[in-house]
Short mmCIF file of C-alpha atoms and ligand atoms in Angstrom, two decimals:
data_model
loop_
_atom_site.label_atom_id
_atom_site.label_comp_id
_atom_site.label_asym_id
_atom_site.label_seq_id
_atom_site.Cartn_x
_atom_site.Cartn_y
_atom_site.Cartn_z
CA UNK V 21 0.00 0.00 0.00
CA UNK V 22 2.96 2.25 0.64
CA UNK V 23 5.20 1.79 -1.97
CA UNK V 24 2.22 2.28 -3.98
CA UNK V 25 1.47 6.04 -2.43
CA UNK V 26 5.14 6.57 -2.64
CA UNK V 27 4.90 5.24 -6.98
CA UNK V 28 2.04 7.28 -7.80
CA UNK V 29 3.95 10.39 -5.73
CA UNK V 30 7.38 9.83 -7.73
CA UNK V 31 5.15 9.74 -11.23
CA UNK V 32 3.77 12.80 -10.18
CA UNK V 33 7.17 14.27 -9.59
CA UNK V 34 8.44 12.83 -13.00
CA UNK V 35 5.69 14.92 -14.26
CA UNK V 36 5.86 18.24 -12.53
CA UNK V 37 9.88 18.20 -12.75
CA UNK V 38 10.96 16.45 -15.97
CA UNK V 39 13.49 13.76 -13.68
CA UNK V 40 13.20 10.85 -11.26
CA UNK V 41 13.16 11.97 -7.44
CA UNK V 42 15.74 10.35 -5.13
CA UNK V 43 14.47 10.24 -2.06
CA UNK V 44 11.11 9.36 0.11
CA UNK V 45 10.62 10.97 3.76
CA UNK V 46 7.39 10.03 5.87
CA UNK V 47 6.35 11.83 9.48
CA UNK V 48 3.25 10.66 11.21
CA UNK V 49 0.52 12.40 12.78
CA UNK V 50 -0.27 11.94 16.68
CA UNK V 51 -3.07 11.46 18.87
CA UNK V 52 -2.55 12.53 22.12
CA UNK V 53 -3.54 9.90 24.85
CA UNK V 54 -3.76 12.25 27.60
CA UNK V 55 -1.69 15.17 28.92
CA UNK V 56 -3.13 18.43 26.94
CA UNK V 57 -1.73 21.55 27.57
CA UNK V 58 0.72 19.80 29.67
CA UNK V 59 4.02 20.31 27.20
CA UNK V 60 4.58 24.00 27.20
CA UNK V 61 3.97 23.77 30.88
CA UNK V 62 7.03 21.20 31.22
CA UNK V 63 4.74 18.44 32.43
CA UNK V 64 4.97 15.23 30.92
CA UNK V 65 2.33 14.24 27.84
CA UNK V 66 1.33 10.51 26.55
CA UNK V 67 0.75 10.52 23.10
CA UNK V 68 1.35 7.63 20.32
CA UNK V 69 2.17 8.23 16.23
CA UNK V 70 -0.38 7.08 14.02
CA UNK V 71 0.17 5.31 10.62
CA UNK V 72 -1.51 8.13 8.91
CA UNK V 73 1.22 10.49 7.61
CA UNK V 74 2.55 12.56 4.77
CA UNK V 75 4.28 11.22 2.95
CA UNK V 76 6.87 12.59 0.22
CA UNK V 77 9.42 12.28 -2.78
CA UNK V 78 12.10 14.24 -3.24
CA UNK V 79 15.63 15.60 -4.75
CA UNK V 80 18.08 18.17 -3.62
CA UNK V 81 18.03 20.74 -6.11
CA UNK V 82 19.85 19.35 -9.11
CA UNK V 83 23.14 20.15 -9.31
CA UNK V 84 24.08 23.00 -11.81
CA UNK V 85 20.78 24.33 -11.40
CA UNK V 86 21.31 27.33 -10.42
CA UNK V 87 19.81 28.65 -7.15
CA UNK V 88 20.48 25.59 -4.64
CA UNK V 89 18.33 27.37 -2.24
CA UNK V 90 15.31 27.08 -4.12
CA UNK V 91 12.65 25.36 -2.71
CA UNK V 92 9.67 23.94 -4.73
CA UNK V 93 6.43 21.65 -3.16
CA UNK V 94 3.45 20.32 -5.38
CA UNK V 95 0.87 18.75 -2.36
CA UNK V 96 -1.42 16.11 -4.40
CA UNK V 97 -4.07 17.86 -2.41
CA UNK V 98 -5.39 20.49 -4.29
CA UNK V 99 -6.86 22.98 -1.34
CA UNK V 100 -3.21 23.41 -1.07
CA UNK V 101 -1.58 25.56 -4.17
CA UNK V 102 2.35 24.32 -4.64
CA UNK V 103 4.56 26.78 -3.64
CA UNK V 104 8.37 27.92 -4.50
CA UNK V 105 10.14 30.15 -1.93
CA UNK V 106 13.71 31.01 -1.55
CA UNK V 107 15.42 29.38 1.54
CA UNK V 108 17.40 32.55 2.67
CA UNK V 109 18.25 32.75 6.44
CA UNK V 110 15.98 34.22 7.58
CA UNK V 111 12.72 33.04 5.55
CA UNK V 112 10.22 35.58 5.41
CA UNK V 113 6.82 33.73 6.33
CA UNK V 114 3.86 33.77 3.90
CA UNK V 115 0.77 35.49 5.54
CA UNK V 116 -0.74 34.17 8.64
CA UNK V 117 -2.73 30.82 7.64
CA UNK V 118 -0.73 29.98 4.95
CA UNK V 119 0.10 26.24 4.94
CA UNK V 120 3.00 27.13 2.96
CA UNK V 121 4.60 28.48 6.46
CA UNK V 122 4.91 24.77 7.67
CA UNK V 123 6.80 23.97 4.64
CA UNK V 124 9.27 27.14 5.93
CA UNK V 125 9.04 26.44 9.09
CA UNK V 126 11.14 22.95 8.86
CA UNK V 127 13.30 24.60 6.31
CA UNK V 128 13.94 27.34 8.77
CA UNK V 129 14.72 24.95 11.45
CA UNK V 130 17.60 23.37 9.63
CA UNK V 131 19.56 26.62 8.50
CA UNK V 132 19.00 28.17 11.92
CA UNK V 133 20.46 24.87 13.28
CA UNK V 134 23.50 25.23 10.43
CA UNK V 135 23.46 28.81 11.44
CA UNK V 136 24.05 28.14 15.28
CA UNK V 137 26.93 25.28 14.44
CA UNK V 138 28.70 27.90 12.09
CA UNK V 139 27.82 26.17 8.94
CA UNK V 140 26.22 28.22 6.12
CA UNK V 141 23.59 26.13 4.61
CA UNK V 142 21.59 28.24 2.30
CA UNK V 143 23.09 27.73 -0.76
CA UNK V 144 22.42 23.62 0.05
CA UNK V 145 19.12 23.16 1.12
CA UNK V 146 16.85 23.72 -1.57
CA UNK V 147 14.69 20.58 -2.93
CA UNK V 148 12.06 19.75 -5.18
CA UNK V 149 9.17 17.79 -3.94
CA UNK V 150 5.67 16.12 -4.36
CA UNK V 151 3.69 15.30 -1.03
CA UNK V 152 0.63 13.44 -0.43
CA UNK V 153 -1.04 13.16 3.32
CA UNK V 154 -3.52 10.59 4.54
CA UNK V 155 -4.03 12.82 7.92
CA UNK V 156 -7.03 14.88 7.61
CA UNK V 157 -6.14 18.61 7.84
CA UNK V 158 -7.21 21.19 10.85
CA UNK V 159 -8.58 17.73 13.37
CA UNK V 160 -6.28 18.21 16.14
CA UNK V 161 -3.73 15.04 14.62
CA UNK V 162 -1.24 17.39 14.22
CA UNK V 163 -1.12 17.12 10.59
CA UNK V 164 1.09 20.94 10.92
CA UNK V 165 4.13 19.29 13.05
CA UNK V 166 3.81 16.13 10.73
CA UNK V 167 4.52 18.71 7.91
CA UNK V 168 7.03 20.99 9.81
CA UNK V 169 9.02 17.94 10.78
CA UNK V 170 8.55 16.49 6.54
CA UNK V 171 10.12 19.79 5.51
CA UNK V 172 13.11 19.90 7.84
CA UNK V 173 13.78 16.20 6.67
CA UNK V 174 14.07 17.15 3.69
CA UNK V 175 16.17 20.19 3.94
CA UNK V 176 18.34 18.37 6.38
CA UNK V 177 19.02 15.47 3.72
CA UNK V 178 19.26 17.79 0.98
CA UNK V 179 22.59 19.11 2.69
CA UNK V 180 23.51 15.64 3.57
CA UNK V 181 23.43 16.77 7.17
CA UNK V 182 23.18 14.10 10.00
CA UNK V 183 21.41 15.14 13.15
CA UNK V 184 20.45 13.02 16.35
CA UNK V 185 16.56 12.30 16.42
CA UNK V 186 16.02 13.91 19.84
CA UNK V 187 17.87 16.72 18.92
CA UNK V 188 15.92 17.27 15.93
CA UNK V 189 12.71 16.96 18.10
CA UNK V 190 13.73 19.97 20.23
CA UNK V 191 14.72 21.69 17.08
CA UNK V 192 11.37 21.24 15.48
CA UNK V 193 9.43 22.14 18.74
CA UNK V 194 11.21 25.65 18.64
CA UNK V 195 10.52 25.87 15.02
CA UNK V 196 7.72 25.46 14.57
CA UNK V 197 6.94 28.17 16.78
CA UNK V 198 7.69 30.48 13.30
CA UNK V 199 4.10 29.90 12.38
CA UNK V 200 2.81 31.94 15.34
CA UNK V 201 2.01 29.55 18.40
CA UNK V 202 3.39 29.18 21.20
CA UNK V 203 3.30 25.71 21.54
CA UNK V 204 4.71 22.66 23.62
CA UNK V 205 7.29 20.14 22.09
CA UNK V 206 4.88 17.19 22.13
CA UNK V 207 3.68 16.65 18.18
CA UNK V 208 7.33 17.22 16.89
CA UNK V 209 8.80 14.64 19.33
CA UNK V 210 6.29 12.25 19.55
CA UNK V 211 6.83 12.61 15.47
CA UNK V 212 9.96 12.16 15.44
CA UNK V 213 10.52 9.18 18.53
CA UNK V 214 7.85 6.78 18.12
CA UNK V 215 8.62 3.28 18.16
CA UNK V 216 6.02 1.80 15.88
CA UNK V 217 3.27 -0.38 18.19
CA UNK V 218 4.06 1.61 21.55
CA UNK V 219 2.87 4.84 22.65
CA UNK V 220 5.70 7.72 24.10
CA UNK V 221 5.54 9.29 27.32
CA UNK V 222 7.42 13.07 27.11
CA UNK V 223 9.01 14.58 29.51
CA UNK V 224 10.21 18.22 29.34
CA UNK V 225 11.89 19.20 32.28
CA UNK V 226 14.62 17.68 31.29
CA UNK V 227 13.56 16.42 28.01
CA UNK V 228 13.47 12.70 27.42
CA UNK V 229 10.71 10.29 25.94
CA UNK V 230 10.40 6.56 26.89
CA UNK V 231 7.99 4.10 25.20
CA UNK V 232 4.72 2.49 27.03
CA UNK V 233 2.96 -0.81 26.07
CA UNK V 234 -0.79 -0.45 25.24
CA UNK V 235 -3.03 -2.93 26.58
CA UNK V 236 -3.18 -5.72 24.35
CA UNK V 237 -6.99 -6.27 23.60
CA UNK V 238 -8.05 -2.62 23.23
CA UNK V 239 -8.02 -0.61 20.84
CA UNK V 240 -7.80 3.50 20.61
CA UNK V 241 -10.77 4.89 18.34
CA UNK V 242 -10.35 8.57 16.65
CA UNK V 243 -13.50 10.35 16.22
CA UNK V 244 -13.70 13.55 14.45
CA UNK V 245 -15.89 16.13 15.47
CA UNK V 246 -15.74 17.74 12.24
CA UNK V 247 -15.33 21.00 14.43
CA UNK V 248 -12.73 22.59 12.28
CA UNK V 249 -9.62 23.64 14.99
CA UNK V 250 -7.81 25.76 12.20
CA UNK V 251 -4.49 27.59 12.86
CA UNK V 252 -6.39 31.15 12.10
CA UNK V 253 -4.78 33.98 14.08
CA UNK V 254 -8.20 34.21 16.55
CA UNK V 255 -7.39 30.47 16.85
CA UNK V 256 -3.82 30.94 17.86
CA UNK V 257 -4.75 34.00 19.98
CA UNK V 258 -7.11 31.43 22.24
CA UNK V 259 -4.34 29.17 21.82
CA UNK V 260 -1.80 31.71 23.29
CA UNK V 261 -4.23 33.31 25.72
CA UNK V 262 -3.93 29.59 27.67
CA UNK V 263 -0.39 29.43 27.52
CA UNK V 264 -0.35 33.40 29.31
CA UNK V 265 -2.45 32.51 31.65
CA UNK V 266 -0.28 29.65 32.71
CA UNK V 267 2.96 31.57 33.08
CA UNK V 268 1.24 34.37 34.93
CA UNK V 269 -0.05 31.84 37.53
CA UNK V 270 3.03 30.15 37.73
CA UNK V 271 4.20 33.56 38.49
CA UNK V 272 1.54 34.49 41.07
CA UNK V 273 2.42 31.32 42.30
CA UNK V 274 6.23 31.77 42.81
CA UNK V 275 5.28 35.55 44.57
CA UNK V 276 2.80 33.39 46.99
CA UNK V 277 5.30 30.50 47.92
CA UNK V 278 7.95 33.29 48.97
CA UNK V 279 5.56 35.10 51.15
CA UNK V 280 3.86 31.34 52.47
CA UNK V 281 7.44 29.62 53.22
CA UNK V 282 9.63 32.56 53.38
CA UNK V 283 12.30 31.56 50.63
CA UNK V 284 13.02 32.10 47.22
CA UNK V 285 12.50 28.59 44.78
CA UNK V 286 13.04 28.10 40.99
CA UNK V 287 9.74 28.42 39.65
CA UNK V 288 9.54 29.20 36.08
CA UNK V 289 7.04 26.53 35.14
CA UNK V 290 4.47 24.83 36.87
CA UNK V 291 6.83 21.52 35.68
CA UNK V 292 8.87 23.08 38.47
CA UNK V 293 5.92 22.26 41.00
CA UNK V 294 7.60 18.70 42.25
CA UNK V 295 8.12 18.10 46.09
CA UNK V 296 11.99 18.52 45.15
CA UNK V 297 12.12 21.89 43.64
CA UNK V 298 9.73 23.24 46.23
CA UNK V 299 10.67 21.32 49.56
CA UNK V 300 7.64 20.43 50.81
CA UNK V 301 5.50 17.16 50.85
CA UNK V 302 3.71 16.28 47.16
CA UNK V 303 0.17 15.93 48.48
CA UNK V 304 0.67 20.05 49.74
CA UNK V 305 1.04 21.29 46.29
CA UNK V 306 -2.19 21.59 44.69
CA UNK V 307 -3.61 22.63 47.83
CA UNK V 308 -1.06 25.04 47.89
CA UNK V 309 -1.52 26.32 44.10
CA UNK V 310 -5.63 26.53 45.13
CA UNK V 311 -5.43 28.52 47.84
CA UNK V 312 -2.90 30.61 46.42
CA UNK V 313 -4.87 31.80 43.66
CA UNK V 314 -7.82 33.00 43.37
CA UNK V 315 -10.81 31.51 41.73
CA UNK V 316 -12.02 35.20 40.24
CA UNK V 317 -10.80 36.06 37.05
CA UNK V 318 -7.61 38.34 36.95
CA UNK V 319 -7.44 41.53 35.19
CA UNK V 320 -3.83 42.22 33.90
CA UNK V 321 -3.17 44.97 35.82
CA UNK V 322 -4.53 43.07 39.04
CA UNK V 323 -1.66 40.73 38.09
CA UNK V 324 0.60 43.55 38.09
CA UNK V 325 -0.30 44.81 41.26
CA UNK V 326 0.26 41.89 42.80
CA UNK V 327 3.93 40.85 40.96
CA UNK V 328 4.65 44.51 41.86
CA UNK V 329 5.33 45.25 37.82
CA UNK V 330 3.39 47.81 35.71
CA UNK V 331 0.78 46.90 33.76
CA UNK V 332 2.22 47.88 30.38
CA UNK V 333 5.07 46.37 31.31
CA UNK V 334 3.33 42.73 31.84
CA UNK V 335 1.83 42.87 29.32
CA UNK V 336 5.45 43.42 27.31
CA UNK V 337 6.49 40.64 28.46
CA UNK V 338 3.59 37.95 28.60
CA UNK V 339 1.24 38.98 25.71
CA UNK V 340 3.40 39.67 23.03
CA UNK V 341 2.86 37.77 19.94
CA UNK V 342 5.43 37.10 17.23
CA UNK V 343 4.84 39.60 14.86
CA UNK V 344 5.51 42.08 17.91
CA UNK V 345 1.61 43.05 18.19
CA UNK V 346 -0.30 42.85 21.75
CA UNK V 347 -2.82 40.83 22.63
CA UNK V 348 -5.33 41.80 23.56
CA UNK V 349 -6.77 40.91 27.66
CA UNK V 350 -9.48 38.28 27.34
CA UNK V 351 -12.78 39.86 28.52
CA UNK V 352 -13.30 37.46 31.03
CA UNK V 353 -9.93 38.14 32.60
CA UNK V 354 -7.03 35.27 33.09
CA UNK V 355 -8.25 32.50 34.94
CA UNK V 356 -5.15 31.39 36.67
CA UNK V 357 -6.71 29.06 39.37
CA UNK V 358 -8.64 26.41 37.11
CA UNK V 359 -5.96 26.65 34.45
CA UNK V 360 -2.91 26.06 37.18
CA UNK V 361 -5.44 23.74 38.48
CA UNK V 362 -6.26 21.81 35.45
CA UNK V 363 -2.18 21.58 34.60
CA UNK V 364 -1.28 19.89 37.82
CA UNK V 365 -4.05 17.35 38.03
CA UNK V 366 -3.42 16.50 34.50
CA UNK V 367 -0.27 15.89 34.85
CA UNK V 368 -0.84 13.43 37.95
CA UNK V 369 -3.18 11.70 35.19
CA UNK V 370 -0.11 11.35 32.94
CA UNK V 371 1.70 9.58 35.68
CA UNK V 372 -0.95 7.53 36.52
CA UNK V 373 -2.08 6.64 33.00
CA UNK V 374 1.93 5.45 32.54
CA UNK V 375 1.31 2.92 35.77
CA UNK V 376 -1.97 1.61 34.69
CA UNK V 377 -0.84 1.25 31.03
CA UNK V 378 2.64 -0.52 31.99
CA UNK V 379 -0.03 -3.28 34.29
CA UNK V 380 -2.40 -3.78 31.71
CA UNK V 381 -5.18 -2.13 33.00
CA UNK V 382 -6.94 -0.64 30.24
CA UNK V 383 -10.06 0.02 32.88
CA UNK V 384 -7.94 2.26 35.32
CA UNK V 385 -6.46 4.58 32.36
CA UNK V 386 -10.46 4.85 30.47
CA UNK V 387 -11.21 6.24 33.93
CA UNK V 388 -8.28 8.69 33.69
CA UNK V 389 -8.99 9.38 30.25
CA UNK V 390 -12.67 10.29 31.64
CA UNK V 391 -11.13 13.01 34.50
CA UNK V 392 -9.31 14.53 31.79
CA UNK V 393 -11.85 15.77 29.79
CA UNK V 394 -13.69 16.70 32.36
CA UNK V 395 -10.71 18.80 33.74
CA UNK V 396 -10.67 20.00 29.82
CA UNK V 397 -14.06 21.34 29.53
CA UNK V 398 -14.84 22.50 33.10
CA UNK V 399 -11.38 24.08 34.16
CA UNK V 400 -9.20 24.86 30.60
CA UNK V 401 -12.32 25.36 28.82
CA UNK V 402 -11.34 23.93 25.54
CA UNK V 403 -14.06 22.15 24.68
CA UNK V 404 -17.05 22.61 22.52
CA UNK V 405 -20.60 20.97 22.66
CA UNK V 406 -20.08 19.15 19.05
CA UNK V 407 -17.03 17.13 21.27
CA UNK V 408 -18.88 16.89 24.54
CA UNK V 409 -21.91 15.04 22.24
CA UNK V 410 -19.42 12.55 20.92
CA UNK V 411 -17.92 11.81 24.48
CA UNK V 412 -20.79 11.32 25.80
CA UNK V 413 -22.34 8.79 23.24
CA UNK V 414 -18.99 7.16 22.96
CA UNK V 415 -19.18 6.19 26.70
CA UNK V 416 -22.70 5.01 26.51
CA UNK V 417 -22.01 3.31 23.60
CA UNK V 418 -19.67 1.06 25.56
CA UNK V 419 -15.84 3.05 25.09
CA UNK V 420 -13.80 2.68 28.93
CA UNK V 421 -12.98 6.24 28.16
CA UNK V 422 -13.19 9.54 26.02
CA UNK V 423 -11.60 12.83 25.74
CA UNK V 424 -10.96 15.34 23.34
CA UNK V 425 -7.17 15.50 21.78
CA UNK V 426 -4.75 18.20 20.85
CA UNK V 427 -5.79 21.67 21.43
CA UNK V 428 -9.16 21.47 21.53
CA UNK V 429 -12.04 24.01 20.44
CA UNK V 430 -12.72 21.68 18.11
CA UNK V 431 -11.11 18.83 15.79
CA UNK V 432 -10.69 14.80 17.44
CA UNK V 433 -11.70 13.23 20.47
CA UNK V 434 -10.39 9.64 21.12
CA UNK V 435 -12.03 6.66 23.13
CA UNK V 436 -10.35 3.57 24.50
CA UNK V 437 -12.83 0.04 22.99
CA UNK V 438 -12.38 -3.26 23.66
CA UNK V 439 -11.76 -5.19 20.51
CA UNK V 440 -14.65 -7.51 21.22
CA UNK V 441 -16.68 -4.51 21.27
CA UNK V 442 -15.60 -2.49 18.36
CA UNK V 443 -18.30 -3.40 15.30
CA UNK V 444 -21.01 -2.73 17.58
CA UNK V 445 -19.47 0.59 18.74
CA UNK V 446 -18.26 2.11 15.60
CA UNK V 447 -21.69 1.29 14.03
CA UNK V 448 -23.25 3.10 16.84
CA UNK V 449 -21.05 6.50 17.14
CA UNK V 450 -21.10 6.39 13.08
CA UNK V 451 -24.86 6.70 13.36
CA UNK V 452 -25.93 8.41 16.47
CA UNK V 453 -23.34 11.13 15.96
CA UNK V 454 -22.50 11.59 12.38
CA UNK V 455 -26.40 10.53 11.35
CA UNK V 456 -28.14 11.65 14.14
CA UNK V 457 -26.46 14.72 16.00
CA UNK V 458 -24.65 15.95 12.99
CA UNK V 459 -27.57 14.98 9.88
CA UNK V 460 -24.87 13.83 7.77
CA UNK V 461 -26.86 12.05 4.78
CA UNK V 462 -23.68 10.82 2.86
CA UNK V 463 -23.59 7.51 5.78
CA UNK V 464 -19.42 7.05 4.78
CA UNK V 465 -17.77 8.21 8.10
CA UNK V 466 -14.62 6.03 7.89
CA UNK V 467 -12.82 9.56 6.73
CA UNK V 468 -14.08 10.75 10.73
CA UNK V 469 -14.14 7.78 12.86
CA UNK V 470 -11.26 4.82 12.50
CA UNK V 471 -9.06 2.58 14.26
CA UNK V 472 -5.76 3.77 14.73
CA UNK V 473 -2.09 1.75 15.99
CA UNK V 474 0.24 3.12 17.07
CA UNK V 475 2.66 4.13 14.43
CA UNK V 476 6.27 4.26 14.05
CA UNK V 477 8.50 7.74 13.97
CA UNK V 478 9.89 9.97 10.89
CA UNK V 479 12.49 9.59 9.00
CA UNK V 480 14.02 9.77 5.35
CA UNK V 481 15.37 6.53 3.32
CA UNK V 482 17.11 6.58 -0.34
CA UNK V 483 14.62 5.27 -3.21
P1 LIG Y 21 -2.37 20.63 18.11
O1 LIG Y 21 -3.56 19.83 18.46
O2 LIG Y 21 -1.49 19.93 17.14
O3 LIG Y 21 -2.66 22.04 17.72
C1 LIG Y 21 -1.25 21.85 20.24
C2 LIG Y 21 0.26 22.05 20.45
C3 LIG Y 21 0.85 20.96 21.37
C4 LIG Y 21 0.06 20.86 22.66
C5 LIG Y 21 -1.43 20.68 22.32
C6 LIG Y 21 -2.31 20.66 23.55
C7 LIG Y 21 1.54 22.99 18.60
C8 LIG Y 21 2.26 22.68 17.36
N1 LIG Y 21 0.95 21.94 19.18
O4 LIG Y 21 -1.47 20.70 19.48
O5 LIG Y 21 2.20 21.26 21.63
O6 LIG Y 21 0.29 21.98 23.47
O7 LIG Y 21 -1.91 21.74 21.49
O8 LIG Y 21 -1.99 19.61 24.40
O9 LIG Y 21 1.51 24.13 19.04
#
């Protein structure tokens, strides 16, 4: 089935650039078991790689063509036009939206990377290429990072450069922060690391990833809520407005534990919240974080009254996006209690997910899965009624538990299902939710509800 995408992909190329390509790179999507909005927070995450990828066929810019910098992508998919950019250090991005800033993105990545290690590799890195993706866009299965991390493979072969994987997954995570969000390292690594039939646990404070064993038995279910979560700029503002309020309660929190214990800690993240860092007992520290925050709304220059900082200047230096604008205070206020408050308990749930998944117990983790959501919609308010719907049939219809995945406000929730159970359930979702709920008439919803294993990590191979 593969070497067939990858055939039809290199006739394509033959067709669009008069020679044979030489290489083939892959990178998998992810669905995110549980641990959301854990990453950029330095808590740990627990997602696997799917099978679903894009896929692509390639060559370094032929020799004695000229500009070796050039970069040229056809996508088989026509919603997205090809594109042919310069890869001059640095890129200038396409508008905001444009998928094409992926695509520069990974590029970027690799000549910053050259850039840092004293290497100029502009006049290198240019390719042409034909990709294909069997991911569906704008769900929440990180179809961007699968295409930020595509891009940077190819770059990075096109020089012939050789990079360690986990390096590269740091270097991606930073990247892809060129399109505009300021996001966690969790799709690029878990992209990059996966061990095909295992999912990853990631840890960012240090960084490291180690592989978990899924109950043997079950299977994980993706269910689209066909709730579009696309990478506009009012969807990366929301985006961004969670990750603010996290480092302004982390920073509320730091000012409280000085005053409460009378000494100075590190505490830049709430991944700094462990009984080490901090000194006192684990079962103190959410009780701590709860009572010292307050379940109100803050206003930003309530914040700055209490840090004992300006108001303009907070704002400087917390609400800054990367084209240099503002943005703008939410007009409910930051809700640093339930977002502090949904970061800690979820990542408990990673830990305790890890445990029950390493014993087999696929009951234990559904029930995890369950308090996550819940800790989703109620407390990080990221859900949407479309996903809260499927949830909720997808537990009565028999799933040990459901949750929405990724960033939410839309896009994929997943469900743990015993095998024995899985006809009867996907017949039931498919037409309570995509029949019923949604009035789809065309009855095919294998495109928005499938199986998925867990799949194995990037990488590039000679064809
Ligand atoms: P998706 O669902 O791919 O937009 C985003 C972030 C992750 C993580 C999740 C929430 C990017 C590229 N991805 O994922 O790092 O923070 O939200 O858990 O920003």
């Amino acid at each position: 089935m593969k070497d067939e995408v990858v055939k039809n992909l290199a006739a394509v190329f033959h067709r669009e650039f008069g020679y044979k390509p030489g290489f083939t790179a892959r990178a998998p999507g992810r669905v995110n078991l549980i641990g959301e909005h854990t990453d950029y927070n330095g808590c740990p995450v627990l997602p696997m790689a799917l099978e679903q990828c894009f896929t692509a066929v390639f060559a370094p810019r032929p020799a004695g063509a000229g500009n070796g910098s050039r970069v040229s992508v056809v996508n088989t998919d026509s919603r997205f036009p090809g594109l042919t950019f310069i890869a001059e250090n640095p890129v200038p991005p396409y508008e905001t939206g444009s998928w094409g800033n992926y695509v520069k993105a990974g590029v970027q990545t690799i000549l910053s990377y050259g850039a840092a290690a004293g290497k100029d590799c502009q006049a290198g890195c240019g390719f042409e290429a034909v990709i294909t993706s069997s991911l569906p866009a704008a769900a929440g299965l990180s179809s961007s990072s699968a295409l930020v991390v595509l891009s940077g493979l190819m770059a990075m072969a096109s020089l012939g450069l050789s990079v360690p994987k986990d390096t590269l997954a740091k270097l991606f995570a930073d990247g892809e922060r060129y399109v505009g969000t300021q996001g966690g390292g969790m799709d690029q690594a878990v992209c990059m690391l996966s061990e095909a039939g295992k999912a990853l646990k990631i840890e960012f404070n240090p960084f490291s990833a180690e592989p978990v064993n899924m109950p043997r038995g079950y299977s994980v279910v993706v269910m689209d809520s066909t709730v579009k979560a696309e990478k506009t700029r009012a969807a990366m503002d929301r985006y961004n407005i969670r990750t603010i309020e996290c480092r302004l309660g982390t920073a509320v929190l730091k000012a409280a534990f000085s005053r409460r214990y009378g000494r100075e800690v590190k505490l830049g993240l709430l991944g700094d919240m462990t009984s080490q860092n901090l000194g006192i007992p684990e079962e103190e520290i959410i009780p701590f974080a709860v009572d010292a925050l307050s379940d109100s709304a803050y206003s930003l220059s309530g914040a700055a009254a209490l840090l004992g900082t300006g108001t303009g200047r907070l704002a400087e230096e917390y609400c800054r996006r990367r084209d240099g604008s503002v943005l703008p205070e939410p007009p409910g206020g930051f809700k640093l209690m339930q977002r502090v408050l949904h970061v800690l308990t979820e990542w408990k749930r990673v830990e305790d997910s890890v445990s029950f998944l390493s014993a087999g117990d696929a009951a234990g983790f559904g029930v995890l899965m369950n308090g996550s959501h819940e800790s989703c919609r109620r407390l990080f308010e990221i859900s949407c009624p479309e996903l809260d719907t499927l949830i909720a049939l997808a537990l009565e219809e028999g799933a040990l538990g459901a949750r929405l995945t990724g960033a939410g406000f839309g896009g994929c929730a997943v469900a743990l299902v015993m095998d024995g159970d899985l006809p009867a359930f996907l017949s039931a979702v498919g037409r309570r939710y995509y029949g019923e709920y949604l009035k789809r008439t065309d009855g095919n919803v294998s495109r928005f509800l499938f199986i998925c294993r867990p799949g194995r990590g990037a990488g590039t191979s000679v064809l």
